[in-house]
Short mmCIF file of C-alpha atoms and ligand atoms in Angstrom, two decimals:
data_model
loop_
_atom_site.label_atom_id
_atom_site.label_comp_id
_atom_site.label_asym_id
_atom_site.label_seq_id
_atom_site.Cartn_x
_atom_site.Cartn_y
_atom_site.Cartn_z
CA UNK Q 1 -63.51 122.38 -24.49
CA UNK Q 2 -66.40 122.37 -22.28
CA UNK Q 3 -67.10 126.12 -21.86
CA UNK Q 4 -69.51 127.42 -24.81
CA UNK Q 5 -68.26 130.46 -26.55
CA UNK Q 6 -70.43 133.01 -27.74
CA UNK Q 7 -69.06 135.54 -30.45
CA UNK Q 8 -70.61 139.00 -31.13
CA UNK Q 9 -73.72 139.14 -33.52
CA UNK Q 10 -72.32 139.91 -37.10
CA UNK Q 11 -68.86 138.70 -36.36
CA UNK Q 12 -67.64 137.44 -39.79
CA UNK Q 13 -66.31 134.01 -40.51
CA UNK Q 14 -64.24 133.62 -43.64
CA UNK Q 15 -61.25 132.62 -45.51
CA UNK Q 16 -58.23 134.50 -47.12
CA UNK Q 17 -55.98 134.10 -50.32
CA UNK Q 18 -53.86 136.47 -52.49
CA UNK Q 19 -53.86 136.94 -56.18
CA UNK Q 20 -50.44 135.89 -57.00
CA UNK Q 21 -50.68 132.75 -54.75
CA UNK Q 22 -53.81 131.36 -56.37
CA UNK Q 23 -54.87 132.81 -59.71
CA UNK Q 24 -52.37 131.72 -62.48
CA UNK Q 25 -52.62 133.12 -65.86
CA UNK Q 26 -50.58 136.10 -64.86
CA UNK Q 27 -50.39 137.77 -68.42
CA UNK Q 28 -54.19 136.77 -69.45
CA UNK Q 29 -56.39 139.45 -70.99
CA UNK Q 30 -53.91 142.28 -71.20
CA UNK Q 31 -52.40 142.09 -67.91
CA UNK Q 32 -48.88 143.25 -67.43
CA UNK Q 33 -45.93 141.50 -65.61
CA UNK Q 34 -45.76 142.15 -61.91
CA UNK Q 35 -42.37 141.90 -59.75
CA UNK Q 36 -43.51 138.53 -58.71
CA UNK Q 37 -43.82 137.19 -62.24
CA UNK Q 38 -40.27 138.50 -62.84
CA UNK Q 39 -38.73 137.36 -59.63
CA UNK Q 40 -40.19 134.02 -59.79
CA UNK Q 41 -38.76 133.51 -63.43
CA UNK Q 42 -35.49 134.56 -62.21
CA UNK Q 43 -33.31 131.24 -61.59
CA UNK Q 44 -32.81 130.53 -58.04
CA UNK Q 45 -35.29 132.91 -56.43
CA UNK Q 46 -37.96 130.27 -55.63
CA UNK Q 47 -37.78 126.82 -54.31
CA UNK Q 48 -37.67 124.51 -57.27
CA UNK Q 49 -38.13 127.37 -59.66
CA UNK Q 50 -41.71 127.28 -58.78
CA UNK Q 51 -43.96 130.29 -60.39
CA UNK Q 52 -47.38 131.50 -60.21
CA UNK Q 53 -47.98 130.91 -64.00
CA UNK Q 54 -50.62 128.29 -63.06
CA UNK Q 55 -50.91 128.07 -59.24
CA UNK Q 56 -54.60 127.19 -58.35
CA UNK Q 57 -55.82 128.33 -61.77
CA UNK Q 58 -58.26 130.28 -59.95
CA UNK Q 59 -58.39 132.95 -62.66
CA UNK Q 60 -60.13 130.35 -64.67
CA UNK Q 61 -61.87 128.15 -61.93
CA UNK Q 62 -62.97 131.46 -59.87
CA UNK Q 63 -66.77 130.26 -60.28
CA UNK Q 64 -66.21 126.82 -58.90
CA UNK Q 65 -64.07 128.28 -56.20
CA UNK Q 66 -67.04 130.49 -55.07
CA UNK Q 67 -69.41 127.59 -55.14
CA UNK Q 68 -66.86 125.78 -52.99
CA UNK Q 69 -66.89 128.73 -50.44
CA UNK Q 70 -70.71 128.46 -50.34
CA UNK Q 71 -70.54 124.99 -49.80
CA UNK Q 72 -68.01 125.56 -46.82
CA UNK Q 73 -70.61 128.12 -45.63
CA UNK Q 74 -68.15 131.05 -45.61
CA UNK Q 75 -69.60 134.26 -44.67
CA UNK Q 76 -66.63 136.36 -46.01
CA UNK Q 77 -63.91 136.00 -48.64
CA UNK Q 78 -60.63 138.11 -48.38
CA UNK Q 79 -58.66 138.22 -51.78
CA UNK Q 80 -56.35 140.55 -53.22
CA UNK Q 81 -56.36 142.35 -56.78
CA UNK Q 82 -53.54 142.04 -59.06
CA UNK Q 83 -52.56 145.75 -59.85
CA UNK Q 84 -51.02 144.76 -63.08
CA UNK Q 85 -54.11 143.35 -64.41
CA UNK Q 86 -56.05 146.66 -63.55
CA UNK Q 87 -53.20 148.89 -64.86
CA UNK Q 88 -50.57 146.83 -67.21
CA UNK Q 89 -48.10 149.74 -66.96
CA UNK Q 90 -49.06 150.39 -63.15
CA UNK Q 91 -50.41 153.86 -64.00
CA UNK Q 92 -52.20 155.57 -66.89
CA UNK Q 93 -54.15 153.03 -69.28
CA UNK Q 94 -56.89 150.87 -67.44
CA UNK Q 95 -57.19 147.29 -68.71
CA UNK Q 96 -61.00 146.90 -68.56
CA UNK Q 97 -60.74 143.19 -68.79
CA UNK Q 98 -58.82 143.13 -65.57
CA UNK Q 99 -61.47 145.14 -63.82
CA UNK Q 100 -64.28 142.88 -65.29
CA UNK Q 101 -62.60 139.77 -63.79
CA UNK Q 102 -62.82 141.09 -60.15
CA UNK Q 103 -66.17 142.64 -60.93
CA UNK Q 104 -67.68 139.21 -62.02
CA UNK Q 105 -65.79 137.58 -59.06
CA UNK Q 106 -67.46 140.13 -56.53
CA UNK Q 107 -70.83 139.74 -58.22
CA UNK Q 108 -70.62 135.99 -57.63
CA UNK Q 109 -69.60 136.33 -54.18
CA UNK Q 110 -72.45 138.59 -53.50
CA UNK Q 111 -74.93 136.33 -55.26
CA UNK Q 112 -73.72 133.63 -52.80
CA UNK Q 113 -74.02 135.68 -49.67
CA UNK Q 114 -70.41 135.93 -49.32
CA UNK Q 115 -68.86 139.35 -48.14
CA UNK Q 116 -65.84 140.50 -50.03
CA UNK Q 117 -62.82 142.01 -48.30
CA UNK Q 118 -60.67 143.49 -51.06
CA UNK Q 119 -57.01 143.92 -50.64
CA UNK Q 120 -55.29 146.55 -53.03
CA UNK Q 121 -51.84 145.29 -52.45
CA UNK Q 122 -50.68 141.82 -51.58
CA UNK Q 123 -46.96 142.26 -52.71
CA UNK Q 124 -47.52 142.08 -56.77
CA UNK Q 125 -46.38 145.51 -57.74
CA UNK Q 126 -46.48 146.05 -61.57
CA UNK Q 127 -43.11 145.51 -63.01
CA UNK Q 128 -43.26 148.55 -64.92
CA UNK Q 129 -43.19 150.64 -61.49
CA UNK Q 130 -40.39 148.72 -60.05
CA UNK Q 131 -38.58 149.85 -63.33
CA UNK Q 132 -39.23 153.50 -62.20
CA UNK Q 133 -37.86 152.62 -58.67
CA UNK Q 134 -40.86 150.72 -57.15
CA UNK Q 135 -41.47 151.54 -53.37
CA UNK Q 136 -38.32 153.73 -53.35
CA UNK Q 137 -39.79 156.28 -55.54
CA UNK Q 138 -41.75 158.89 -53.86
CA UNK Q 139 -44.35 159.03 -56.58
CA UNK Q 140 -45.39 155.56 -55.39
CA UNK Q 141 -48.03 157.44 -53.44
CA UNK Q 142 -49.75 158.78 -56.41
CA UNK Q 143 -49.57 155.66 -58.18
CA UNK Q 144 -51.14 153.59 -55.38
CA UNK Q 145 -54.01 156.37 -55.01
CA UNK Q 146 -54.55 156.28 -58.90
CA UNK Q 147 -54.71 152.44 -58.69
CA UNK Q 148 -57.22 152.29 -55.81
CA UNK Q 149 -59.31 155.10 -57.07
CA UNK Q 150 -59.98 152.96 -60.33
CA UNK Q 151 -61.22 150.03 -58.28
CA UNK Q 152 -63.18 152.38 -55.78
CA UNK Q 153 -65.06 153.72 -58.72
CA UNK Q 154 -65.63 150.30 -60.23
CA UNK Q 155 -66.43 148.27 -57.10
CA UNK Q 156 -67.40 150.49 -54.07
CA UNK Q 157 -70.59 149.56 -52.61
CA UNK Q 158 -70.45 146.08 -53.96
CA UNK Q 159 -67.21 145.86 -51.90
CA UNK Q 160 -67.75 147.35 -48.30
CA UNK Q 161 -64.41 146.45 -46.71
CA UNK Q 162 -61.13 147.60 -48.43
CA UNK Q 163 -57.67 147.07 -47.30
CA UNK Q 164 -54.78 149.20 -48.68
CA UNK Q 165 -51.52 147.14 -47.92
CA UNK Q 166 -51.13 143.60 -46.83
CA UNK Q 167 -48.09 143.16 -44.26
CA UNK Q 168 -45.84 146.37 -45.23
CA UNK Q 169 -43.23 144.86 -42.73
CA UNK Q 170 -42.99 141.63 -45.01
CA UNK Q 171 -42.87 143.57 -48.16
CA UNK Q 172 -40.00 145.46 -46.67
CA UNK Q 173 -38.07 143.07 -44.75
CA UNK Q 174 -38.31 140.38 -47.32
CA UNK Q 175 -38.09 142.71 -50.49
CA UNK Q 176 -35.62 145.53 -49.46
CA UNK Q 177 -33.65 144.37 -46.67
CA UNK Q 178 -32.98 140.59 -46.92
CA UNK Q 179 -34.01 139.86 -50.31
CA UNK Q 180 -35.98 136.79 -50.02
CA UNK Q 181 -39.05 138.16 -51.67
CA UNK Q 182 -39.59 140.32 -54.80
CA UNK Q 183 -37.93 142.46 -55.71
CA UNK Q 184 -34.93 140.98 -54.11
CA UNK Q 185 -32.96 143.85 -52.71
CA UNK Q 186 -30.79 143.77 -49.85
CA UNK Q 187 -30.11 147.16 -48.54
CA UNK Q 188 -30.21 148.68 -44.89
CA UNK Q 189 -30.63 152.01 -46.61
CA UNK Q 190 -33.07 151.15 -48.81
CA UNK Q 191 -35.59 149.35 -46.27
CA UNK Q 192 -36.62 152.39 -44.12
CA UNK Q 193 -37.23 154.36 -47.47
CA UNK Q 194 -39.41 151.45 -48.68
CA UNK Q 195 -41.20 151.42 -45.53
CA UNK Q 196 -41.87 154.90 -45.31
CA UNK Q 197 -43.17 155.31 -48.84
CA UNK Q 198 -45.51 152.10 -48.39
CA UNK Q 199 -47.02 154.21 -45.49
CA UNK Q 200 -47.26 157.24 -47.58
CA UNK Q 201 -48.92 155.23 -50.46
CA UNK Q 202 -51.32 153.83 -47.78
CA UNK Q 203 -52.23 157.19 -46.52
CA UNK Q 204 -52.62 158.46 -50.10
CA UNK Q 205 -54.95 155.44 -50.99
CA UNK Q 206 -57.12 156.21 -47.79
CA UNK Q 207 -57.50 159.76 -48.68
CA UNK Q 208 -58.43 159.01 -52.38
CA UNK Q 209 -61.01 156.57 -50.76
CA UNK Q 210 -62.68 159.09 -48.46
CA UNK Q 211 -62.94 161.22 -51.73
CA UNK Q 212 -64.78 158.29 -53.63
CA UNK Q 213 -65.85 155.45 -51.35
CA UNK Q 214 -68.71 155.34 -49.04
CA UNK Q 215 -67.56 152.34 -46.51
CA UNK Q 216 -64.79 150.90 -44.80
CA UNK Q 217 -61.05 150.92 -45.29
CA UNK Q 218 -58.05 149.72 -43.28
CA UNK Q 219 -54.58 148.40 -43.11
CA UNK Q 220 -53.36 144.74 -42.40
CA UNK Q 221 -50.27 144.26 -40.40
CA UNK Q 222 -48.50 141.20 -39.44
CA UNK Q 223 -48.10 141.25 -35.80
CA UNK Q 224 -45.37 138.67 -33.87
CA UNK Q 225 -45.41 139.26 -30.38
CA UNK Q 226 -42.00 139.27 -28.66
CA UNK Q 227 -41.26 137.73 -25.19
CA UNK Q 228 -37.95 138.03 -23.50
CA UNK Q 229 -35.80 134.76 -23.54
CA UNK Q 230 -34.48 135.78 -20.03
CA UNK Q 231 -34.95 138.62 -17.32
CA UNK Q 232 -31.64 140.30 -18.35
CA UNK Q 233 -31.61 144.00 -19.27
CA UNK Q 234 -30.00 143.04 -22.62
CA UNK Q 235 -32.91 140.76 -23.41
CA UNK Q 236 -35.51 143.20 -22.44
CA UNK Q 237 -33.69 145.90 -24.92
CA UNK Q 238 -33.60 143.32 -27.65
CA UNK Q 239 -37.58 142.55 -27.25
CA UNK Q 240 -38.15 146.49 -27.59
CA UNK Q 241 -36.16 146.61 -30.64
CA UNK Q 242 -37.88 143.59 -32.12
CA UNK Q 243 -41.02 144.75 -31.34
CA UNK Q 244 -40.40 148.21 -32.31
CA UNK Q 245 -39.13 147.05 -35.64
CA UNK Q 246 -41.88 144.52 -36.48
CA UNK Q 247 -44.91 145.49 -34.70
CA UNK Q 248 -44.90 149.34 -34.26
CA UNK Q 249 -43.09 150.32 -37.42
CA UNK Q 250 -46.39 150.48 -39.34
CA UNK Q 251 -49.03 150.78 -36.82
CA UNK Q 252 -47.35 153.76 -34.99
CA UNK Q 253 -47.21 156.20 -38.07
CA UNK Q 254 -50.71 155.00 -39.32
CA UNK Q 255 -52.48 155.47 -35.89
CA UNK Q 256 -50.13 157.77 -33.79
CA UNK Q 257 -48.16 159.99 -36.59
CA UNK Q 258 -44.63 158.91 -35.20
CA UNK Q 259 -41.99 156.19 -35.49
CA UNK Q 260 -40.92 154.42 -32.48
CA UNK Q 261 -37.33 155.70 -31.51
CA UNK Q 262 -35.79 152.27 -31.45
CA UNK Q 263 -35.75 152.34 -35.26
CA UNK Q 264 -33.24 155.17 -35.35
CA UNK Q 265 -30.99 152.85 -33.02
CA UNK Q 266 -31.59 150.08 -35.22
CA UNK Q 267 -30.97 151.48 -38.70
CA UNK Q 268 -28.44 154.06 -37.43
CA UNK Q 269 -27.30 156.52 -40.31
CA UNK Q 270 -29.67 154.79 -42.54
CA UNK Q 271 -32.58 156.18 -40.70
CA UNK Q 272 -33.57 159.34 -42.48
CA UNK Q 273 -35.38 162.44 -41.29
CA UNK Q 274 -38.61 162.78 -42.97
CA UNK Q 275 -40.82 165.88 -43.68
CA UNK Q 276 -43.62 166.87 -41.36
CA UNK Q 277 -46.19 166.70 -44.00
CA UNK Q 278 -45.49 162.84 -44.59
CA UNK Q 279 -46.59 162.15 -41.24
CA UNK Q 280 -49.85 163.95 -41.80
CA UNK Q 281 -50.39 162.11 -45.03
CA UNK Q 282 -49.73 158.87 -43.29
CA UNK Q 283 -52.07 159.21 -40.21
CA UNK Q 284 -55.48 158.83 -41.89
CA UNK Q 285 -58.43 157.90 -40.05
CA UNK Q 286 -58.98 154.18 -40.39
CA UNK Q 287 -62.04 152.04 -40.13
CA UNK Q 288 -60.35 148.88 -38.93
CA UNK Q 289 -57.03 147.21 -38.40
CA UNK Q 290 -56.53 143.73 -39.99
CA UNK Q 291 -54.34 141.46 -37.85
CA UNK Q 292 -52.38 138.45 -39.52
CA UNK Q 293 -51.05 136.22 -36.80
CA UNK Q 294 -49.12 133.04 -37.10
CA UNK Q 295 -46.64 132.75 -34.41
CA UNK Q 296 -44.55 134.46 -31.54
CA UNK Q 297 -40.64 134.70 -30.94
CA UNK Q 298 -38.92 134.37 -27.79
CA UNK Q 299 -36.27 137.02 -28.34
CA UNK Q 300 -32.68 137.49 -26.83
CA UNK Q 301 -29.91 139.80 -27.41
CA UNK Q 302 -27.50 138.40 -30.17
CA UNK Q 303 -25.25 139.80 -32.84
CA UNK Q 304 -27.34 139.74 -36.03
CA UNK Q 305 -28.06 142.23 -38.77
CA UNK Q 306 -29.63 144.80 -38.43
CA UNK Q 307 -31.51 143.99 -35.16
CA UNK Q 308 -28.91 142.41 -33.00
CA UNK Q 309 -31.61 139.95 -31.61
CA UNK Q 310 -31.96 136.16 -31.88
CA UNK Q 311 -34.95 133.64 -31.64
CA UNK Q 312 -34.75 131.18 -28.94
CA UNK Q 313 -36.35 127.76 -29.93
CA UNK Q 314 -38.49 126.43 -27.33
CA UNK Q 315 -37.56 122.65 -26.42
CA UNK Q 316 -41.11 121.86 -25.31
CA UNK Q 317 -42.88 124.05 -27.96
CA UNK Q 318 -44.89 122.65 -30.95
CA UNK Q 319 -43.83 123.86 -34.20
CA UNK Q 320 -45.47 123.95 -37.66
CA UNK Q 321 -44.00 122.67 -41.09
CA UNK Q 322 -42.55 126.17 -41.62
CA UNK Q 323 -40.83 126.18 -38.21
CA UNK Q 324 -42.97 128.43 -36.63
CA UNK Q 325 -44.11 127.83 -32.97
CA UNK Q 326 -47.73 127.23 -32.27
CA UNK Q 327 -48.48 129.73 -29.66
CA UNK Q 328 -52.29 130.71 -29.44
CA UNK Q 329 -51.84 132.96 -26.19
CA UNK Q 330 -49.82 135.11 -28.43
CA UNK Q 331 -52.91 135.97 -30.55
CA UNK Q 332 -54.86 136.90 -27.25
CA UNK Q 333 -51.84 139.06 -26.21
CA UNK Q 334 -51.46 140.70 -29.67
CA UNK Q 335 -55.18 141.81 -29.88
CA UNK Q 336 -55.05 143.17 -26.28
CA UNK Q 337 -51.72 144.92 -26.96
CA UNK Q 338 -53.38 146.52 -30.17
CA UNK Q 339 -56.21 147.91 -28.19
CA UNK Q 340 -54.12 149.15 -25.23
CA UNK Q 341 -51.43 151.03 -27.31
CA UNK Q 342 -54.02 152.32 -30.16
CA UNK Q 343 -57.44 152.37 -28.69
CA UNK Q 344 -60.41 150.95 -29.43
CA UNK Q 345 -60.51 150.40 -32.97
CA UNK Q 346 -62.29 147.52 -34.62
CA UNK Q 347 -60.16 144.60 -35.72
CA UNK Q 348 -60.52 141.81 -38.11
CA UNK Q 349 -58.12 138.52 -37.86
CA UNK Q 350 -57.26 138.89 -41.60
CA UNK Q 351 -55.00 135.96 -41.52
CA UNK Q 352 -54.25 132.90 -39.25
CA UNK Q 353 -53.31 129.26 -40.21
CA UNK Q 354 -50.60 126.77 -40.36
CA UNK Q 355 -48.85 124.75 -42.76
CA UNK Q 356 -48.53 120.89 -41.74
CA UNK Q 357 -47.38 117.73 -43.40
CA UNK Q 358 -50.73 116.63 -44.62
CA UNK Q 359 -51.35 112.87 -45.74
CA UNK Q 360 -52.28 112.47 -49.44
CA UNK Q 361 -56.05 112.58 -50.14
CA UNK Q 362 -57.48 109.28 -49.13
CA UNK Q 363 -59.21 106.66 -51.40
CA UNK Q 364 -63.08 107.19 -51.42
CA UNK Q 365 -64.61 105.82 -48.19
CA UNK Q 366 -67.95 104.12 -48.06
CA UNK Q 367 -70.03 107.08 -48.79
CA UNK Q 368 -67.83 108.05 -51.73
CA UNK Q 369 -65.97 110.73 -50.15
CA UNK Q 370 -62.25 111.32 -50.25
CA UNK Q 371 -60.63 112.83 -47.06
CA UNK Q 372 -57.52 114.57 -45.93
CA UNK Q 373 -57.05 114.09 -42.21
CA UNK Q 374 -55.19 117.04 -40.86
CA UNK Q 375 -55.75 116.93 -37.10
CA UNK Q 376 -52.88 119.38 -36.38
CA UNK Q 377 -54.44 122.02 -38.49
CA UNK Q 378 -57.84 121.69 -36.91
CA UNK Q 379 -56.01 121.68 -33.44
CA UNK Q 380 -54.02 124.90 -34.41
CA UNK Q 381 -57.53 126.84 -35.72
CA UNK Q 382 -59.43 125.55 -32.63
CA UNK Q 383 -56.87 126.82 -30.14
CA UNK Q 384 -56.30 130.29 -32.26
CA UNK Q 385 -60.20 130.84 -32.69
CA UNK Q 386 -60.46 130.42 -28.87
CA UNK Q 387 -57.80 132.86 -28.45
CA UNK Q 388 -59.69 135.27 -30.38
CA UNK Q 389 -62.47 134.59 -28.17
CA UNK Q 390 -60.52 135.35 -25.13
CA UNK Q 391 -59.69 138.83 -26.62
CA UNK Q 392 -63.19 139.57 -27.15
CA UNK Q 393 -63.97 138.77 -23.80
CA UNK Q 394 -61.08 141.13 -22.50
CA UNK Q 395 -63.03 143.82 -24.40
CA UNK Q 396 -61.23 143.80 -27.78
CA UNK Q 397 -63.79 144.97 -30.72
CA UNK Q 398 -62.93 142.03 -33.01
CA UNK Q 399 -65.43 141.89 -36.09
CA UNK Q 400 -64.23 138.68 -37.85
CA UNK Q 401 -61.77 135.84 -38.46
CA UNK Q 402 -60.21 134.79 -42.06
CA UNK Q 403 -58.43 131.49 -41.91
CA UNK Q 404 -55.35 131.47 -43.91
CA UNK Q 405 -55.85 129.92 -46.50
CA UNK Q 406 -58.94 128.87 -48.49
CA UNK Q 407 -56.82 126.81 -50.71
CA UNK Q 408 -53.23 125.29 -50.56
CA UNK Q 409 -51.38 127.71 -52.79
CA UNK Q 410 -48.10 129.24 -53.85
CA UNK Q 411 -46.25 129.98 -50.76
CA UNK Q 412 -44.10 132.79 -52.46
CA UNK Q 413 -40.25 131.78 -52.41
CA UNK Q 414 -41.22 128.52 -50.77
CA UNK Q 415 -43.05 127.45 -53.98
CA UNK Q 416 -45.86 124.91 -53.66
CA UNK Q 417 -43.84 123.18 -50.88
CA UNK Q 418 -46.01 124.34 -48.09
CA UNK Q 419 -49.70 123.80 -47.83
CA UNK Q 420 -51.70 126.35 -45.70
CA UNK Q 421 -55.12 125.43 -47.10
CA UNK Q 422 -58.14 124.18 -45.23
CA UNK Q 423 -58.94 122.71 -48.79
CA UNK Q 424 -56.28 120.56 -50.64
CA UNK Q 425 -55.41 121.36 -54.29
CA UNK Q 426 -54.15 118.62 -56.61
CA UNK Q 427 -51.56 120.68 -58.78
CA UNK Q 428 -51.75 118.03 -61.50
CA UNK Q 429 -55.53 117.94 -61.93
CA UNK Q 430 -56.61 121.21 -60.00
CA UNK Q 431 -58.92 119.03 -58.00
CA UNK Q 432 -60.11 120.60 -54.87
CA UNK Q 433 -60.63 118.55 -51.58
CA UNK Q 434 -61.85 119.86 -48.44
CA UNK Q 435 -59.68 118.58 -45.58
CA UNK Q 436 -61.30 117.65 -42.37
CA UNK Q 437 -60.11 120.99 -41.05
CA UNK Q 438 -62.53 122.41 -43.57
CA UNK Q 439 -65.45 120.24 -42.47
CA UNK Q 440 -64.54 121.27 -38.85
CA UNK Q 441 -64.57 125.10 -39.69
CA UNK Q 442 -67.82 124.83 -41.40
CA UNK Q 443 -69.25 123.60 -38.35
CA UNK Q 444 -67.68 126.29 -36.36
CA UNK Q 445 -69.09 128.83 -38.77
CA UNK Q 446 -72.67 127.10 -38.78
CA UNK Q 447 -72.74 127.17 -35.03
CA UNK Q 448 -71.21 130.84 -34.86
CA UNK Q 449 -68.44 129.51 -32.69
CA UNK Q 450 -70.33 127.38 -30.28
CA UNK Q 451 -69.05 124.15 -31.64
CA UNK Q 452 -65.38 125.30 -30.81
O1 LIG L 501 -49.05 133.09 -47.56
C1 LIG L 501 -48.63 134.04 -46.71
C2 LIG L 501 -48.84 133.55 -45.23
C3 LIG L 501 -48.20 132.27 -44.74
O2 LIG L 501 -47.60 132.62 -43.36
C4 LIG L 501 -49.44 135.34 -47.07
O3 LIG L 501 -49.49 135.63 -48.12
C5 LIG L 501 -48.90 136.55 -46.17
O4 LIG L 501 -49.71 137.53 -46.19
C6 LIG L 501 -48.60 135.96 -44.69
O5 LIG L 501 -47.25 136.55 -44.39
N1 LIG L 501 -48.25 134.61 -44.61
C7 LIG L 501 -47.60 134.21 -43.51
N2 LIG L 501 -46.82 134.52 -42.57
C8 LIG L 501 -46.31 134.11 -41.40
C9 LIG L 501 -44.94 134.90 -41.01
C10 LIG L 501 -44.43 134.23 -39.77
C11 LIG L 501 -42.93 134.51 -39.73
C12 LIG L 501 -42.29 133.63 -38.58
C13 LIG L 501 -40.79 133.83 -38.88
C14 LIG L 501 -40.16 132.99 -37.68
C15 LIG L 501 -38.87 132.67 -37.91
#
């Protein structure tokens, strides 16, 4: 690329992870079990029966991991807190050892000049709360605000950027509609209730933050732009359904105070009427939106449950190891769509990255370094960061970019089979080896994007 790209001053370059995917030691120091500990220990739920019992052992290696971030030159680190380390029963008794773990992590990040972005909920609800109905219980809004408040009191000021939920769409679609993710339910009737309660919980956590916190709080959503497979009216309608379901279902109530009408069409009798006060709770003023972007979908009308849409594979497309099409333009389109629909809200790219078949860690070269050559990931990141720049040029207020992920880690139901890290993890020895993409990303950061 010959064009030199200039990113705004203060634009933050970082990397992201999530508690269940990297920490290990899920029951250490008084923590309670989460739905993911329980789900992964249920036979047949994860590939090869993989669990988060050890993962990247970050719970014990956090200090070295922060040193690694520093070595890579990261300016920001997005991580999540495990609710059941803080409140082992989900509400009530606080487990101080859990709070201390994150407090030490935050101090270490700050001491190394790395800005923490803290996600309250990245999918690991305390199992004790699932026993009380989980996200299907309307009380979850109070539970979540109580949990958030414990952390706001302990960490606000040191943490200045807070996220309520990570990807409510995935939580509901995976956890309550199709059952591939914890807690593994499959119900068209439950899914809208779980979604709605997640958004009520989001609203309650933001409200609680405004009473205690002094800085910024936002919501992270996954957005996958939809493009029609043909110019037929049926495909255009399919695109509207898919887009409403995945992309508008959460941002619309959070920012506009309503749901898109297509949801009633999709869910039929399973779509409830909600009391007006719920909408008022959900629509809180937000300081930013976090966008997680991986791929697009080319969508057609088809018989499928419950959306009646299908995804058309692109014969000339490039696909990642998880089977997702590489489509950088979709990130620019996504960011400009958010601005156009919801107005000028600050945005972060809170996740973007790819799993590819990486070669094994090479034998040490002449300088004693061990490399992992991952040109496809480098190319993916280069194109997507450039796409972010295009959106900035188009007038979007984008404040930072977090690569998914810092480390190879536990990819939920897919276990350890898919590696998204810019740093390779040897799960036998826990050795970390920066891949070529990490070295490349370090240069991007050091040049503030000019070396792209
Ligand atoms: O590890 C997760 C990453 C990996 O890919 C992370 O915990 C999540 O927040 C996030 O959902 N992640 C992710 N999402 C990509 C979803 C793409 C779905 C495309 C399906 C096409 C058939």
